[in-house]
């Protein structure tokens, strides 16, 4: 999940051929093209979707009636979002490398601000388990609004934060550059996109909360990821690729943008795939509902 991409890199990705046939029955419908770089979509219980325009330091809302509205300005340069059971937006606020909890009326609380006295690399994406444990990725992407020019923590890891705690715990560090993250509805497994290694891994959640038994799920460079109710994994980058639970690529959804950063399911019936793609956001009406 990032917004600094070189022209050469984008051209390389756009030139890749997907192994799955483009699903022409699923058409990406443009909602709006008014942003600088969209990211972090997350649905609430009603199916409204919140997403970020990180360069402009904003969080936006796309409601179930299809209306766009600005939810929050000065949003801590939020990137990935997740709405908890109480309706609070948990945000990876990487202006100061923090994690925020934002109430429905826009009041924020800082959940943590560092890791053992060191500044985080930049919390990027997150998933909340059924037990309320926050799992998040912490890659390093140099931001132009930071004064520092190098990380204080060399390792780029996946962490978790238990309810009521102020200090994150390392979930796994057997990864090069973690980016997108999502867990299964039963809370037993977590998928992580290692954008640095161009791979997607599947982990088992251990009793102590750490991630273990790593398995290679797919050889693919991916940004944000999400799951549907049938256990299929959706990966973002050049459009959206869909993998079945066995790791076979079964579908490709074309998005007419250079980069697709992330996606989630929302809407009244949870069957609207909402896609953040560079300066734009799109929706696709799906034949399946989201897992969340």
PDB file of C-alpha atoms in Angstrom:
ATOM      1  CA  UNK A   1       0.000   0.000   0.000  1.00  0.00           C
ATOM      2  CA  UNK A   2       1.961   2.962  -1.250  1.00  0.00           C
ATOM      3  CA  UNK A   3       1.747   5.928  -3.525  1.00  0.00           C
ATOM      4  CA  UNK A   4       5.369   6.316  -4.653  1.00  0.00           C
ATOM      5  CA  UNK A   5       5.742   4.164  -7.770  1.00  0.00           C
ATOM      6  CA  UNK A   6       8.307   4.651 -10.520  1.00  0.00           C
ATOM      7  CA  UNK A   7       7.220   4.881 -14.146  1.00  0.00           C
ATOM      8  CA  UNK A   8       9.515   1.988 -15.041  1.00  0.00           C
ATOM      9  CA  UNK A   9       8.033  -0.207 -12.309  1.00  0.00           C
ATOM     10  CA  UNK A  10       4.466   0.583 -13.380  1.00  0.00           C
ATOM     11  CA  UNK A  11       5.233  -0.197 -16.994  1.00  0.00           C
ATOM     12  CA  UNK A  12       6.768  -3.502 -15.963  1.00  0.00           C
ATOM     13  CA  UNK A  13       3.688  -4.485 -13.964  1.00  0.00           C
ATOM     14  CA  UNK A  14       1.274  -3.379 -16.687  1.00  0.00           C
ATOM     15  CA  UNK A  15       3.128  -5.597 -19.122  1.00  0.00           C
ATOM     16  CA  UNK A  16       2.560  -8.753 -17.112  1.00  0.00           C
ATOM     17  CA  UNK A  17       0.040 -11.235 -18.454  1.00  0.00           C
ATOM     18  CA  UNK A  18      -2.386 -12.712 -15.935  1.00  0.00           C
ATOM     19  CA  UNK A  19      -2.707 -16.496 -15.878  1.00  0.00           C
ATOM     20  CA  UNK A  20      -6.456 -16.233 -15.343  1.00  0.00           C
ATOM     21  CA  UNK A  21      -8.848 -15.089 -18.016  1.00  0.00           C
ATOM     22  CA  UNK A  22     -10.198 -11.553 -17.693  1.00  0.00           C
ATOM     23  CA  UNK A  23     -13.758 -11.809 -16.409  1.00  0.00           C
ATOM     24  CA  UNK A  24     -15.626  -9.557 -18.830  1.00  0.00           C
ATOM     25  CA  UNK A  25     -18.895 -10.108 -16.943  1.00  0.00           C
ATOM     26  CA  UNK A  26     -17.535  -8.043 -14.054  1.00  0.00           C
ATOM     27  CA  UNK A  27     -17.216  -4.413 -15.075  1.00  0.00           C
ATOM     28  CA  UNK A  28     -15.429  -1.876 -12.903  1.00  0.00           C
ATOM     29  CA  UNK A  29     -17.645   1.206 -12.643  1.00  0.00           C
ATOM     30  CA  UNK A  30     -15.926   4.527 -11.960  1.00  0.00           C
ATOM     31  CA  UNK A  31     -17.264   6.298  -8.865  1.00  0.00           C
ATOM     32  CA  UNK A  32     -14.955   9.299  -8.835  1.00  0.00           C
ATOM     33  CA  UNK A  33     -11.590  10.513 -10.081  1.00  0.00           C
ATOM     34  CA  UNK A  34     -10.860  13.445  -7.749  1.00  0.00           C
ATOM     35  CA  UNK A  35      -8.133  12.169  -5.466  1.00  0.00           C
ATOM     36  CA  UNK A  36      -4.338  12.069  -5.325  1.00  0.00           C
ATOM     37  CA  UNK A  37      -3.877   8.435  -4.250  1.00  0.00           C
ATOM     38  CA  UNK A  38      -6.628   6.307  -2.705  1.00  0.00           C
ATOM     39  CA  UNK A  39      -6.022   3.552  -0.182  1.00  0.00           C
ATOM     40  CA  UNK A  40      -7.233   1.547   2.802  1.00  0.00           C
ATOM     41  CA  UNK A  41     -10.946   0.807   2.101  1.00  0.00           C
ATOM     42  CA  UNK A  42     -12.907  -0.721   4.990  1.00  0.00           C
ATOM     43  CA  UNK A  43     -16.645  -1.357   5.532  1.00  0.00           C
ATOM     44  CA  UNK A  44     -18.678  -0.693   8.673  1.00  0.00           C
ATOM     45  CA  UNK A  45     -21.563  -2.890   9.888  1.00  0.00           C
ATOM     46  CA  UNK A  46     -24.062  -1.120   7.626  1.00  0.00           C
ATOM     47  CA  UNK A  47     -21.888  -1.582   4.538  1.00  0.00           C
ATOM     48  CA  UNK A  48     -20.684   2.031   4.278  1.00  0.00           C
ATOM     49  CA  UNK A  49     -17.071   2.160   3.142  1.00  0.00           C
ATOM     50  CA  UNK A  50     -14.316   4.398   4.465  1.00  0.00           C
ATOM     51  CA  UNK A  51     -11.112   4.969   2.488  1.00  0.00           C
ATOM     52  CA  UNK A  52      -8.133   7.291   2.507  1.00  0.00           C
ATOM     53  CA  UNK A  53      -6.634   9.846   0.156  1.00  0.00           C
ATOM     54  CA  UNK A  54      -3.243   9.704   1.810  1.00  0.00           C
ATOM     55  CA  UNK A  55      -1.345  12.527   0.053  1.00  0.00           C
ATOM     56  CA  UNK A  56      -4.241  14.887   0.858  1.00  0.00           C
ATOM     57  CA  UNK A  57      -4.405  13.624   4.473  1.00  0.00           C
ATOM     58  CA  UNK A  58      -8.111  12.733   4.299  1.00  0.00           C
ATOM     59  CA  UNK A  59     -10.544   9.925   5.072  1.00  0.00           C
ATOM     60  CA  UNK A  60     -13.605   9.669   2.837  1.00  0.00           C
ATOM     61  CA  UNK A  61     -16.914   7.823   3.143  1.00  0.00           C
ATOM     62  CA  UNK A  62     -18.834   6.044   0.384  1.00  0.00           C
ATOM     63  CA  UNK A  63     -22.271   5.247   1.799  1.00  0.00           C
ATOM     64  CA  UNK A  64     -24.700   2.483   0.869  1.00  0.00           C
ATOM     65  CA  UNK A  65     -26.679   4.924  -1.289  1.00  0.00           C
ATOM     66  CA  UNK A  66     -23.619   5.626  -3.415  1.00  0.00           C
ATOM     67  CA  UNK A  67     -22.883   9.065  -1.978  1.00  0.00           C
ATOM     68  CA  UNK A  68     -19.321  10.302  -1.402  1.00  0.00           C
ATOM     69  CA  UNK A  69     -18.519  12.608   1.500  1.00  0.00           C
ATOM     70  CA  UNK A  70     -15.420  13.788   3.345  1.00  0.00           C
ATOM     71  CA  UNK A  71     -15.333  12.102   6.756  1.00  0.00           C
ATOM     72  CA  UNK A  72     -12.124  13.528   8.206  1.00  0.00           C
ATOM     73  CA  UNK A  73      -9.494  16.080   7.293  1.00  0.00           C
ATOM     74  CA  UNK A  74      -6.060  16.056   8.963  1.00  0.00           C
ATOM     75  CA  UNK A  75      -6.255  12.288   9.362  1.00  0.00           C
ATOM     76  CA  UNK A  76      -2.654  11.615  10.394  1.00  0.00           C
ATOM     77  CA  UNK A  77      -1.782  10.666   6.804  1.00  0.00           C
ATOM     78  CA  UNK A  78      -3.837   7.518   7.341  1.00  0.00           C
ATOM     79  CA  UNK A  79      -3.223   4.586   5.036  1.00  0.00           C
ATOM     80  CA  UNK A  80      -4.901   1.262   5.846  1.00  0.00           C
ATOM     81  CA  UNK A  81      -8.219   1.283   7.754  1.00  0.00           C
ATOM     82  CA  UNK A  82     -10.405  -1.255   9.552  1.00  0.00           C
ATOM     83  CA  UNK A  83     -13.736  -0.694  11.315  1.00  0.00           C
ATOM     84  CA  UNK A  84     -14.018  -2.515  14.645  1.00  0.00           C
ATOM     85  CA  UNK A  85     -17.135  -4.032  16.218  1.00  0.00           C
ATOM     86  CA  UNK A  86     -17.953  -0.772  18.003  1.00  0.00           C
ATOM     87  CA  UNK A  87     -17.869   1.221  14.772  1.00  0.00           C
ATOM     88  CA  UNK A  88     -14.533   2.890  15.466  1.00  0.00           C
ATOM     89  CA  UNK A  89     -12.157   3.307  12.530  1.00  0.00           C
ATOM     90  CA  UNK A  90      -8.745   1.871  13.343  1.00  0.00           C
ATOM     91  CA  UNK A  91      -6.247   3.709  11.164  1.00  0.00           C
ATOM     92  CA  UNK A  92      -2.596   3.235  10.256  1.00  0.00           C
ATOM     93  CA  UNK A  93      -1.619   6.885  10.725  1.00  0.00           C
ATOM     94  CA  UNK A  94       1.880   7.036   9.327  1.00  0.00           C
ATOM     95  CA  UNK A  95       2.436  10.795   9.637  1.00  0.00           C
ATOM     96  CA  UNK A  96       3.979   9.976  13.031  1.00  0.00           C
ATOM     97  CA  UNK A  97       3.918   6.172  12.584  1.00  0.00           C
ATOM     98  CA  UNK A  98       1.025   5.640  14.965  1.00  0.00           C
ATOM     99  CA  UNK A  99      -2.149   3.598  15.162  1.00  0.00           C
ATOM    100  CA  UNK A 100      -5.334   5.593  15.760  1.00  0.00           C
ATOM    101  CA  UNK A 101      -8.848   4.730  16.856  1.00  0.00           C
ATOM    102  CA  UNK A 102     -11.377   7.194  15.410  1.00  0.00           C
ATOM    103  CA  UNK A 103     -14.941   7.330  16.715  1.00  0.00           C
ATOM    104  CA  UNK A 104     -17.903   7.688  14.305  1.00  0.00           C
ATOM    105  CA  UNK A 105     -17.987  11.412  15.136  1.00  0.00           C
ATOM    106  CA  UNK A 106     -14.296  11.894  14.368  1.00  0.00           C
ATOM    107  CA  UNK A 107     -12.669  11.860  17.823  1.00  0.00           C
ATOM    108  CA  UNK A 108      -9.263  10.162  17.785  1.00  0.00           C
ATOM    109  CA  UNK A 109      -7.258   8.175  20.326  1.00  0.00           C
ATOM    110  CA  UNK A 110      -3.646   7.128  19.740  1.00  0.00           C
ATOM    111  CA  UNK A 111      -3.384   3.379  20.405  1.00  0.00           C
ATOM    112  CA  UNK A 112       0.414   3.348  20.205  1.00  0.00           C
ATOM    113  CA  UNK A 113       3.170   5.697  19.078  1.00  0.00           C
ATOM    114  CA  UNK A 114       6.337   3.574  19.029  1.00  0.00           C
ATOM    115  CA  UNK A 115       7.844   0.133  19.520  1.00  0.00           C
ATOM    116  CA  UNK A 116      10.070  -0.087  22.605  1.00  0.00           C
ATOM    117  CA  UNK A 117      11.020   3.574  22.215  1.00  0.00           C
ATOM    118  CA  UNK A 118      11.732   3.321  18.483  1.00  0.00           C
ATOM    119  CA  UNK A 119       9.610   4.885  15.766  1.00  0.00           C
ATOM    120  CA  UNK A 120       7.738   2.354  13.650  1.00  0.00           C
ATOM    121  CA  UNK A 121       8.589   2.171   9.953  1.00  0.00           C
ATOM    122  CA  UNK A 122       5.063   3.209   8.997  1.00  0.00           C
ATOM    123  CA  UNK A 123       2.032   1.043   9.890  1.00  0.00           C
ATOM    124  CA  UNK A 124       0.515   0.247   6.531  1.00  0.00           C
ATOM    125  CA  UNK A 125      -2.387  -2.216   6.548  1.00  0.00           C
ATOM    126  CA  UNK A 126      -4.289  -4.033   9.277  1.00  0.00           C
ATOM    127  CA  UNK A 127      -6.807  -6.718  10.131  1.00  0.00           C
ATOM    128  CA  UNK A 128      -8.671  -7.236  13.418  1.00  0.00           C
ATOM    129  CA  UNK A 129      -9.239 -10.812  14.583  1.00  0.00           C
ATOM    130  CA  UNK A 130     -12.554 -12.036  16.068  1.00  0.00           C
ATOM    131  CA  UNK A 131     -10.882 -11.688  19.492  1.00  0.00           C
ATOM    132  CA  UNK A 132     -10.129  -8.013  18.853  1.00  0.00           C
ATOM    133  CA  UNK A 133      -6.406  -8.445  18.235  1.00  0.00           C
ATOM    134  CA  UNK A 134      -5.018  -5.959  15.693  1.00  0.00           C
ATOM    135  CA  UNK A 135      -2.556  -7.438  13.189  1.00  0.00           C
ATOM    136  CA  UNK A 136      -0.678  -4.925  11.050  1.00  0.00           C
ATOM    137  CA  UNK A 137       2.182  -4.648   8.595  1.00  0.00           C
ATOM    138  CA  UNK A 138       5.078  -2.222   9.037  1.00  0.00           C
ATOM    139  CA  UNK A 139       7.068  -1.753   5.809  1.00  0.00           C
ATOM    140  CA  UNK A 140       9.259   1.268   5.184  1.00  0.00           C
ATOM    141  CA  UNK A 141       8.282   3.687   2.410  1.00  0.00           C
ATOM    142  CA  UNK A 142      10.049   7.027   2.637  1.00  0.00           C
ATOM    143  CA  UNK A 143       7.486   9.831   2.878  1.00  0.00           C
ATOM    144  CA  UNK A 144       8.131  13.411   1.791  1.00  0.00           C
ATOM    145  CA  UNK A 145       6.460  14.678   4.973  1.00  0.00           C
ATOM    146  CA  UNK A 146       8.953  12.902   7.263  1.00  0.00           C
ATOM    147  CA  UNK A 147      12.054  14.633   8.599  1.00  0.00           C
ATOM    148  CA  UNK A 148      13.900  11.306   9.017  1.00  0.00           C
ATOM    149  CA  UNK A 149      15.609   9.750   6.011  1.00  0.00           C
ATOM    150  CA  UNK A 150      16.073   6.184   7.272  1.00  0.00           C
ATOM    151  CA  UNK A 151      14.238   3.727   9.543  1.00  0.00           C
ATOM    152  CA  UNK A 152      14.899   3.364  13.256  1.00  0.00           C
ATOM    153  CA  UNK A 153      13.861  -0.302  13.049  1.00  0.00           C
ATOM    154  CA  UNK A 154      15.753  -2.150  10.308  1.00  0.00           C
ATOM    155  CA  UNK A 155      13.402  -5.142  10.121  1.00  0.00           C
ATOM    156  CA  UNK A 156      10.114  -4.816   8.266  1.00  0.00           C
ATOM    157  CA  UNK A 157       7.701  -7.016  10.182  1.00  0.00           C
ATOM    158  CA  UNK A 158       4.143  -8.008  10.940  1.00  0.00           C
ATOM    159  CA  UNK A 159       3.013  -7.080  14.469  1.00  0.00           C
ATOM    160  CA  UNK A 160      -0.045  -7.564  16.620  1.00  0.00           C
ATOM    161  CA  UNK A 161      -1.594  -5.452  19.357  1.00  0.00           C
ATOM    162  CA  UNK A 162      -3.756  -7.020  22.046  1.00  0.00           C
ATOM    163  CA  UNK A 163      -6.845  -5.238  23.325  1.00  0.00           C
ATOM    164  CA  UNK A 164      -5.994  -2.670  25.980  1.00  0.00           C
ATOM    165  CA  UNK A 165      -2.240  -2.867  25.362  1.00  0.00           C
ATOM    166  CA  UNK A 166       0.017   0.001  24.275  1.00  0.00           C
ATOM    167  CA  UNK A 167       2.979  -1.934  22.913  1.00  0.00           C
ATOM    168  CA  UNK A 168       2.866  -4.049  19.746  1.00  0.00           C
ATOM    169  CA  UNK A 169       4.302  -7.583  19.679  1.00  0.00           C
ATOM    170  CA  UNK A 170       6.171  -9.147  16.756  1.00  0.00           C
ATOM    171  CA  UNK A 171       3.865 -11.581  14.962  1.00  0.00           C
ATOM    172  CA  UNK A 172       6.411 -12.693  12.368  1.00  0.00           C
ATOM    173  CA  UNK A 173       9.593 -11.384  10.781  1.00  0.00           C
ATOM    174  CA  UNK A 174      10.201 -14.130   8.213  1.00  0.00           C
ATOM    175  CA  UNK A 175       9.241 -11.730   5.473  1.00  0.00           C
ATOM    176  CA  UNK A 176      11.003  -9.135   3.329  1.00  0.00           C
ATOM    177  CA  UNK A 177       8.520  -6.258   3.021  1.00  0.00           C
ATOM    178  CA  UNK A 178       4.978  -6.976   4.288  1.00  0.00           C
ATOM    179  CA  UNK A 179       2.155  -4.932   2.808  1.00  0.00           C
ATOM    180  CA  UNK A 180      -1.463  -6.110   2.514  1.00  0.00           C
ATOM    181  CA  UNK A 181      -2.906  -8.286   5.278  1.00  0.00           C
ATOM    182  CA  UNK A 182      -6.217 -10.047   5.907  1.00  0.00           C
ATOM    183  CA  UNK A 183      -7.404 -12.897   8.098  1.00  0.00           C
ATOM    184  CA  UNK A 184     -10.062 -15.556   7.779  1.00  0.00           C
ATOM    185  CA  UNK A 185     -13.436 -15.085   9.432  1.00  0.00           C
ATOM    186  CA  UNK A 186     -12.735 -17.832  11.989  1.00  0.00           C
ATOM    187  CA  UNK A 187      -9.507 -16.101  12.975  1.00  0.00           C
ATOM    188  CA  UNK A 188      -7.364 -19.170  12.370  1.00  0.00           C
ATOM    189  CA  UNK A 189      -5.332 -17.995   9.379  1.00  0.00           C
ATOM    190  CA  UNK A 190      -3.774 -14.770   8.137  1.00  0.00           C
ATOM    191  CA  UNK A 191      -2.650 -13.897   4.606  1.00  0.00           C
ATOM    192  CA  UNK A 192       0.206 -11.435   4.098  1.00  0.00           C
ATOM    193  CA  UNK A 193       1.367  -9.915   0.810  1.00  0.00           C
ATOM    194  CA  UNK A 194       5.164  -9.702   0.802  1.00  0.00           C
ATOM    195  CA  UNK A 195       5.540  -6.965  -1.777  1.00  0.00           C
ATOM    196  CA  UNK A 196       9.315  -7.061  -1.428  1.00  0.00           C
ATOM    197  CA  UNK A 197       9.527 -10.714  -2.458  1.00  0.00           C
ATOM    198  CA  UNK A 198       6.531 -10.733  -4.852  1.00  0.00           C
ATOM    199  CA  UNK A 199       4.862 -13.494  -2.833  1.00  0.00           C
ATOM    200  CA  UNK A 200       1.733 -14.045  -0.769  1.00  0.00           C
ATOM    201  CA  UNK A 201       1.993 -16.182   2.359  1.00  0.00           C
ATOM    202  CA  UNK A 202      -0.606 -17.923   4.473  1.00  0.00           C
ATOM    203  CA  UNK A 203       0.024 -18.282   8.215  1.00  0.00           C
ATOM    204  CA  UNK A 204      -1.617 -20.082  11.108  1.00  0.00           C
ATOM    205  CA  UNK A 205      -2.467 -17.985  14.157  1.00  0.00           C
ATOM    206  CA  UNK A 206      -0.689 -19.553  17.126  1.00  0.00           C
ATOM    207  CA  UNK A 207      -2.100 -19.744  20.658  1.00  0.00           C
ATOM    208  CA  UNK A 208       0.170 -16.901  21.785  1.00  0.00           C
ATOM    209  CA  UNK A 209      -0.993 -14.674  18.922  1.00  0.00           C
ATOM    210  CA  UNK A 210       2.096 -15.003  16.737  1.00  0.00           C
ATOM    211  CA  UNK A 211       1.940 -16.185  13.124  1.00  0.00           C
ATOM    212  CA  UNK A 212       3.506 -19.540  12.294  1.00  0.00           C
ATOM    213  CA  UNK A 213       3.523 -22.473   9.866  1.00  0.00           C
ATOM    214  CA  UNK A 214       4.163 -20.177   6.915  1.00  0.00           C
ATOM    215  CA  UNK A 215       3.015 -21.534   3.554  1.00  0.00           C
ATOM    216  CA  UNK A 216       3.547 -20.011   0.139  1.00  0.00           C
ATOM    217  CA  UNK A 217       0.075 -19.248  -1.181  1.00  0.00           C
ATOM    218  CA  UNK A 218       0.879 -17.482  -4.453  1.00  0.00           C
ATOM    219  CA  UNK A 219       3.854 -16.166  -6.411  1.00  0.00           C
ATOM    220  CA  UNK A 220       2.552 -12.674  -7.047  1.00  0.00           C
ATOM    221  CA  UNK A 221       3.465  -9.069  -6.366  1.00  0.00           C
ATOM    222  CA  UNK A 222       0.427  -7.702  -4.554  1.00  0.00           C
ATOM    223  CA  UNK A 223      -0.550  -4.586  -2.641  1.00  0.00           C
ATOM    224  CA  UNK A 224      -3.821  -4.769  -0.669  1.00  0.00           C
ATOM    225  CA  UNK A 225      -5.742  -8.035  -0.256  1.00  0.00           C
ATOM    226  CA  UNK A 226      -9.222  -9.107   0.866  1.00  0.00           C
ATOM    227  CA  UNK A 227     -11.375 -12.249   1.135  1.00  0.00           C
ATOM    228  CA  UNK A 228     -14.865 -13.180   0.016  1.00  0.00           C
ATOM    229  CA  UNK A 229     -17.386 -15.410   1.815  1.00  0.00           C
ATOM    230  CA  UNK A 230     -16.250 -18.454  -0.181  1.00  0.00           C
ATOM    231  CA  UNK A 231     -12.659 -18.096   0.983  1.00  0.00           C
ATOM    232  CA  UNK A 232     -11.319 -16.675  -2.278  1.00  0.00           C
ATOM    233  CA  UNK A 233      -8.465 -14.189  -1.939  1.00  0.00           C
ATOM    234  CA  UNK A 234      -8.507 -10.931  -3.931  1.00  0.00           C
ATOM    235  CA  UNK A 235      -5.133  -9.361  -4.642  1.00  0.00           C
ATOM    236  CA  UNK A 236      -4.535  -5.848  -5.911  1.00  0.00           C
ATOM    237  CA  UNK A 237      -1.839  -4.434  -8.157  1.00  0.00           C
ATOM    238  CA  UNK A 238      -2.515  -4.489 -11.877  1.00  0.00           C
ATOM    239  CA  UNK A 239      -6.294  -4.815 -11.603  1.00  0.00           C
ATOM    240  CA  UNK A 240      -7.610  -7.450  -9.186  1.00  0.00           C
ATOM    241  CA  UNK A 241      -6.679 -11.133  -9.287  1.00  0.00           C
ATOM    242  CA  UNK A 242      -8.782 -13.743  -7.499  1.00  0.00           C
ATOM    243  CA  UNK A 243      -7.405 -16.981  -6.050  1.00  0.00           C
ATOM    244  CA  UNK A 244      -9.444 -19.891  -4.748  1.00  0.00           C
ATOM    245  CA  UNK A 245      -8.630 -21.312  -1.272  1.00  0.00           C
ATOM    246  CA  UNK A 246      -6.154 -23.751  -2.855  1.00  0.00           C
ATOM    247  CA  UNK A 247      -4.115 -20.913  -4.333  1.00  0.00           C
ATOM    248  CA  UNK A 248      -5.233 -21.277  -7.960  1.00  0.00           C
ATOM    249  CA  UNK A 249      -5.836 -18.048  -9.864  1.00  0.00           C
ATOM    250  CA  UNK A 250      -9.444 -18.227 -11.059  1.00  0.00           C
ATOM    251  CA  UNK A 251     -10.358 -14.718 -12.139  1.00  0.00           C
ATOM    252  CA  UNK A 252      -8.955 -11.364 -13.174  1.00  0.00           C
ATOM    253  CA  UNK A 253     -10.968  -8.168 -12.848  1.00  0.00           C
ATOM    254  CA  UNK A 254      -9.704  -5.448 -15.128  1.00  0.00           C
ATOM    255  CA  UNK A 255      -9.401  -1.940 -13.673  1.00  0.00           C
ATOM    256  CA  UNK A 256      -8.510   0.843 -16.158  1.00  0.00           C
ATOM    257  CA  UNK A 257      -5.786   2.422 -14.008  1.00  0.00           C
ATOM    258  CA  UNK A 258      -2.020   1.969 -13.765  1.00  0.00           C
ATOM    259  CA  UNK A 259      -2.197   0.711 -10.173  1.00  0.00           C
ATOM    260  CA  UNK A 260      -4.888  -0.822  -8.007  1.00  0.00           C
ATOM    261  CA  UNK A 261      -3.911  -0.372  -4.366  1.00  0.00           C
ATOM    262  CA  UNK A 262      -6.625  -2.107  -2.367  1.00  0.00           C
ATOM    263  CA  UNK A 263     -10.185  -3.410  -2.242  1.00  0.00           C
ATOM    264  CA  UNK A 264     -12.922  -4.443   0.162  1.00  0.00           C
ATOM    265  CA  UNK A 265     -16.521  -5.668   0.074  1.00  0.00           C
ATOM    266  CA  UNK A 266     -19.306  -3.342   1.188  1.00  0.00           C
ATOM    267  CA  UNK A 267     -22.792  -2.190   0.324  1.00  0.00           C
ATOM    268  CA  UNK A 268     -26.112  -3.131   1.926  1.00  0.00           C
ATOM    269  CA  UNK A 269     -25.746  -6.744   0.831  1.00  0.00           C
ATOM    270  CA  UNK A 270     -21.937  -6.867   1.113  1.00  0.00           C
ATOM    271  CA  UNK A 271     -21.677  -7.772  -2.569  1.00  0.00           C
ATOM    272  CA  UNK A 272     -20.073  -4.562  -3.836  1.00  0.00           C
ATOM    273  CA  UNK A 273     -16.331  -4.805  -4.405  1.00  0.00           C
ATOM    274  CA  UNK A 274     -14.970  -1.315  -3.735  1.00  0.00           C
ATOM    275  CA  UNK A 275     -11.604  -0.658  -5.337  1.00  0.00           C
ATOM    276  CA  UNK A 276      -9.094   2.103  -4.628  1.00  0.00           C
ATOM    277  CA  UNK A 277      -7.022   2.700  -7.758  1.00  0.00           C
ATOM    278  CA  UNK A 278      -4.564   5.584  -7.908  1.00  0.00           C
ATOM    279  CA  UNK A 279      -6.528   8.839  -8.282  1.00  0.00           C
ATOM    280  CA  UNK A 280      -9.845   7.002  -8.531  1.00  0.00           C
ATOM    281  CA  UNK A 281     -12.289   4.674  -6.815  1.00  0.00           C
ATOM    282  CA  UNK A 282     -14.373   2.000  -8.568  1.00  0.00           C
ATOM    283  CA  UNK A 283     -17.126  -0.468  -7.680  1.00  0.00           C
ATOM    284  CA  UNK A 284     -17.928  -3.904  -9.094  1.00  0.00           C
ATOM    285  CA  UNK A 285     -21.174  -5.736  -8.341  1.00  0.00           C
ATOM    286  CA  UNK A 286     -20.143  -9.267  -7.443  1.00  0.00           C
ATOM    287  CA  UNK A 287     -21.947 -12.639  -7.460  1.00  0.00           C
ATOM    288  CA  UNK A 288     -20.493 -13.338  -4.019  1.00  0.00           C
ATOM    289  CA  UNK A 289     -20.409 -11.487  -0.691  1.00  0.00           C
ATOM    290  CA  UNK A 290     -17.385 -10.414   1.291  1.00  0.00           C
ATOM    291  CA  UNK A 291     -16.048 -12.388   4.237  1.00  0.00           C
ATOM    292  CA  UNK A 292     -16.132  -9.450   6.655  1.00  0.00           C
TER     293      UNK A 292
END
